[in-house]
CSV table of C-alpha atoms in Angstrom, one decimal:
chain,number,residue,atom,x,y,z
A,1,UNK,CA,0.0,0.0,0.1
A,2,UNK,CA,1.2,3.5,-0.8
A,3,UNK,CA,3.8,2.7,-3.3
A,4,UNK,CA,4.3,3.8,-6.5
A,5,UNK,CA,3.7,0.3,-7.9
A,6,UNK,CA,2.5,-2.9,-6.4
A,7,UNK,CA,5.2,-5.3,-7.8
A,8,UNK,CA,8.1,-4.8,-10.1
A,9,UNK,CA,10.0,-7.8,-10.9
A,10,UNK,CA,13.2,-7.8,-12.9
A,11,UNK,CA,13.2,-11.6,-13.7
A,12,UNK,CA,10.7,-14.3,-14.4
A,13,UNK,CA,11.6,-16.2,-11.3
A,14,UNK,CA,8.7,-14.6,-9.5
A,15,UNK,CA,5.2,-16.1,-8.9
A,16,UNK,CA,2.7,-13.5,-8.3
A,17,UNK,CA,-0.7,-15.2,-7.3
A,18,UNK,CA,-3.6,-14.5,-5.2
A,19,UNK,CA,-2.6,-11.0,-4.4
A,20,UNK,CA,-4.3,-7.9,-3.5
A,21,UNK,CA,-2.8,-4.7,-4.8
A,22,UNK,CA,-4.4,-1.4,-3.5
A,23,UNK,CA,-4.1,2.2,-3.3
A,24,UNK,CA,-0.7,2.8,-5.2
A,25,UNK,CA,0.2,5.5,-7.3
A,26,UNK,CA,0.8,3.7,-10.6
A,27,UNK,CA,0.4,0.1,-11.5
A,28,UNK,CA,-0.5,-3.1,-9.6
A,29,UNK,CA,2.2,-5.0,-11.6
A,30,UNK,CA,4.9,-3.4,-13.7
A,31,UNK,CA,6.8,-6.0,-16.1
A,32,UNK,CA,8.8,-3.3,-18.1
A,33,UNK,CA,11.8,-4.9,-19.5
A,34,UNK,CA,11.6,-7.9,-17.5
A,35,UNK,CA,14.0,-11.0,-18.1
A,36,UNK,CA,11.7,-14.0,-18.7
A,37,UNK,CA,8.2,-14.0,-17.4
A,38,UNK,CA,6.5,-14.8,-14.1
A,39,UNK,CA,3.6,-16.6,-13.3
A,40,UNK,CA,0.7,-14.2,-12.7
A,41,UNK,CA,-2.6,-15.9,-11.4
A,42,UNK,CA,-5.9,-14.5,-9.6
A,43,UNK,CA,-4.6,-11.1,-8.5
A,44,UNK,CA,-6.9,-8.3,-7.7
A,45,UNK,CA,-6.9,-4.8,-6.3
A,46,UNK,CA,-8.0,-1.2,-7.1
A,47,UNK,CA,-7.1,2.3,-6.4
A,48,UNK,CA,-4.3,2.7,-8.8
A,49,UNK,CA,-3.6,5.3,-11.4
A,50,UNK,CA,-4.1,2.5,-13.9
A,51,UNK,CA,-5.4,-0.9,-13.0
A,52,UNK,CA,-3.5,-3.2,-15.2
A,53,UNK,CA,-0.5,-5.1,-15.8
A,54,UNK,CA,2.1,-2.9,-17.7
A,55,UNK,CA,4.3,-4.8,-20.2
A,56,UNK,CA,6.6,-3.6,-23.0
A,57,UNK,CA,9.6,-5.0,-24.1
A,58,UNK,CA,10.9,-8.2,-22.5
A,59,UNK,CA,13.5,-11.0,-22.7
A,60,UNK,CA,12.2,-14.4,-23.5
A,61,UNK,CA,9.0,-16.1,-24.0
A,62,UNK,CA,5.8,-14.8,-22.4
A,63,UNK,CA,2.3,-15.9,-21.8
A,64,UNK,CA,-0.5,-13.7,-21.1
A,65,UNK,CA,-3.1,-15.5,-19.0
A,66,UNK,CA,-6.6,-14.4,-18.8
A,67,UNK,CA,-6.4,-15.3,-14.8
A,68,UNK,CA,-4.0,-12.8,-14.2
A,69,UNK,CA,-6.3,-10.6,-12.5
A,70,UNK,CA,-6.2,-7.4,-14.4
A,71,UNK,CA,-5.9,-6.5,-18.3
A,72,UNK,CA,-2.6,-6.0,-19.7
A,73,UNK,CA,-1.5,-2.9,-20.9
A,74,UNK,CA,1.1,-2.3,-23.7
A,75,UNK,CA,3.3,0.5,-23.3
A,76,UNK,CA,5.3,0.2,-26.6
A,77,UNK,CA,5.3,-3.7,-26.7
A,78,UNK,CA,8.2,-5.3,-28.8
A,79,UNK,CA,8.0,-9.4,-29.2
A,80,UNK,CA,12.1,-9.8,-30.3
A,81,UNK,CA,13.2,-12.2,-33.0
A,82,UNK,CA,13.7,-15.1,-30.9
A,83,UNK,CA,10.7,-14.6,-28.4
A,84,UNK,CA,7.1,-15.9,-28.7
A,85,UNK,CA,4.3,-13.9,-27.1
A,86,UNK,CA,1.3,-16.3,-26.3
A,87,UNK,CA,-2.0,-14.5,-25.4
A,88,UNK,CA,-4.4,-17.1,-24.1
A,89,UNK,CA,-8.3,-17.1,-24.5
A,90,UNK,CA,-10.1,-14.3,-22.7
A,91,UNK,CA,-7.2,-12.0,-22.5
A,92,UNK,CA,-7.9,-8.1,-22.6
A,93,UNK,CA,-4.7,-6.2,-24.1
A,94,UNK,CA,-5.1,-2.4,-23.8
A,95,UNK,CA,-2.6,0.1,-25.7
A,96,UNK,CA,-1.6,3.1,-23.1
A,97,UNK,CA,-1.8,6.8,-24.1
A,98,UNK,CA,1.3,7.1,-26.7
A,99,UNK,CA,1.9,3.5,-27.4
A,100,UNK,CA,0.7,2.7,-30.7
A,101,UNK,CA,1.3,-0.7,-31.4
A,102,UNK,CA,2.7,-4.3,-30.5
A,103,UNK,CA,5.9,-4.6,-32.8
A,104,UNK,CA,6.3,-8.1,-33.5
A,105,UNK,CA,9.8,-9.3,-34.8
A,106,UNK,CA,9.3,-12.8,-33.3
A,107,UNK,CA,6.3,-14.8,-32.9
A,108,UNK,CA,2.6,-13.7,-31.9
A,109,UNK,CA,0.3,-16.7,-31.1
A,110,UNK,CA,-3.2,-15.4,-30.3
A,111,UNK,CA,-5.4,-18.4,-28.7
A,112,UNK,CA,-8.7,-17.0,-28.5
A,113,UNK,CA,-11.9,-19.0,-28.6
A,114,UNK,CA,-15.4,-18.4,-29.8
A,115,UNK,CA,-16.7,-18.1,-26.1
A,116,UNK,CA,-13.5,-16.3,-25.0
A,117,UNK,CA,-12.0,-14.2,-27.6
A,118,UNK,CA,-8.8,-12.2,-27.1
A,119,UNK,CA,-9.5,-8.2,-27.2
A,120,UNK,CA,-7.0,-5.9,-28.1
A,121,UNK,CA,-8.3,-2.3,-27.7
A,122,UNK,CA,-7.7,1.4,-26.3
A,123,UNK,CA,-6.8,2.0,-22.6
A,124,UNK,CA,-10.1,4.4,-22.9
A,125,UNK,CA,-12.3,1.3,-23.6
A,126,UNK,CA,-14.1,0.5,-20.3
A,127,UNK,CA,-16.5,-2.0,-22.3
A,128,UNK,CA,-13.7,-4.7,-21.5
A,129,UNK,CA,-11.5,-5.1,-18.7
A,130,UNK,CA,-13.2,-2.2,-16.8
A,131,UNK,CA,-11.9,1.4,-16.1
A,132,UNK,CA,-8.4,0.6,-16.6
A,133,UNK,CA,-7.2,4.1,-16.6
A,134,UNK,CA,-9.5,5.4,-13.8
A,135,UNK,CA,-11.0,8.2,-15.9
A,136,UNK,CA,-14.4,7.2,-15.0
A,137,UNK,CA,-17.0,5.7,-17.7
A,138,UNK,CA,-15.5,6.2,-21.2
A,139,UNK,CA,-15.8,4.6,-24.7
A,140,UNK,CA,-12.6,4.2,-27.1
A,141,UNK,CA,-12.8,6.0,-30.4
A,142,UNK,CA,-11.2,4.8,-33.7
A,143,UNK,CA,-7.4,5.6,-33.9
A,144,UNK,CA,-6.6,5.4,-30.2
A,145,UNK,CA,-4.0,2.6,-31.1
A,146,UNK,CA,-2.3,1.8,-34.3
A,147,UNK,CA,-1.6,-1.6,-35.2
A,148,UNK,CA,-0.3,-5.4,-34.6
A,149,UNK,CA,2.8,-4.6,-36.6
A,150,UNK,CA,4.4,-8.0,-38.0
A,151,UNK,CA,8.0,-7.1,-39.2
A,152,UNK,CA,9.8,-8.9,-41.9
A,153,UNK,CA,10.3,-12.7,-40.6
A,154,UNK,CA,7.8,-12.4,-38.1
A,155,UNK,CA,5.3,-15.2,-37.5
A,156,UNK,CA,1.6,-14.5,-36.4
A,157,UNK,CA,-1.5,-16.6,-35.6
A,158,UNK,CA,-4.8,-14.9,-34.6
A,159,UNK,CA,-7.6,-16.9,-33.4
A,160,UNK,CA,-10.9,-15.3,-32.5
A,161,UNK,CA,-9.1,-11.8,-31.7
A,162,UNK,CA,-11.2,-8.8,-31.8
A,163,UNK,CA,-9.3,-5.6,-32.5
A,164,UNK,CA,-11.2,-2.7,-31.2
A,165,UNK,CA,-10.7,1.2,-31.7
A,166,UNK,CA,-7.8,1.2,-34.2
A,167,UNK,CA,-7.7,2.9,-37.6
A,168,UNK,CA,-8.4,0.8,-40.8
A,169,UNK,CA,-5.0,-0.2,-41.0
A,170,UNK,CA,-4.7,-2.5,-37.9
A,171,UNK,CA,-2.5,-5.2,-39.1
A,172,UNK,CA,0.8,-4.3,-40.7
A,173,UNK,CA,3.3,-6.5,-42.2
A,174,UNK,CA,6.8,-5.5,-43.7
A,175,UNK,CA,7.9,-7.5,-46.9
C-alpha cells in the first residue's frame, strides 16, 4: 500500500498469485523490460492510477493469461526476433496513451476461442477489462492505437481476436 507500484519484478523467476494490490500511485504490476516471464494468477486490487499489468519489451518467451487478475496494458510492446508471445483465450490487451502498436519481430500466437476471444483495444475502452485508466465511464474512439505490426520474418497466428478502436490499417506486415 502507498507505493508507486505494487510489484515490479526484474526477472521471470517470480510467482505473483492470489495477491491484493491496493491504493498505489501507478500500476499494480509493472513488467517493463523484464527478463523471462513470471507466473501471474488470481491477483486483484484497486485504487491505482492505472488498474492493469504494464508490459513493453521483455527478454524471452511470455504468456499472457486471462486469470492474471487485471487486463494487460502495452506501453510500446516489442516481441523480439527469438521470442514468442502467447496470448491465451479471454485476455484483454489495452494500448496505453502514446503507445500505438505491438511491434512483432518474433512470434505472436493469439489463442482466443469463440466463447472467450482475445481483445486488443484502447486503454479508454471500459467495455472490456473495466475502467483501466481510472477516468470514469468512457468509450474508445477509432485511431486510439495503431496496429499489430508484423515485421519482416515475423510469425503470427490470430484466432478469435477482436481489434477495437484502431484505424483501418490495424494489421501491418513488412515484406
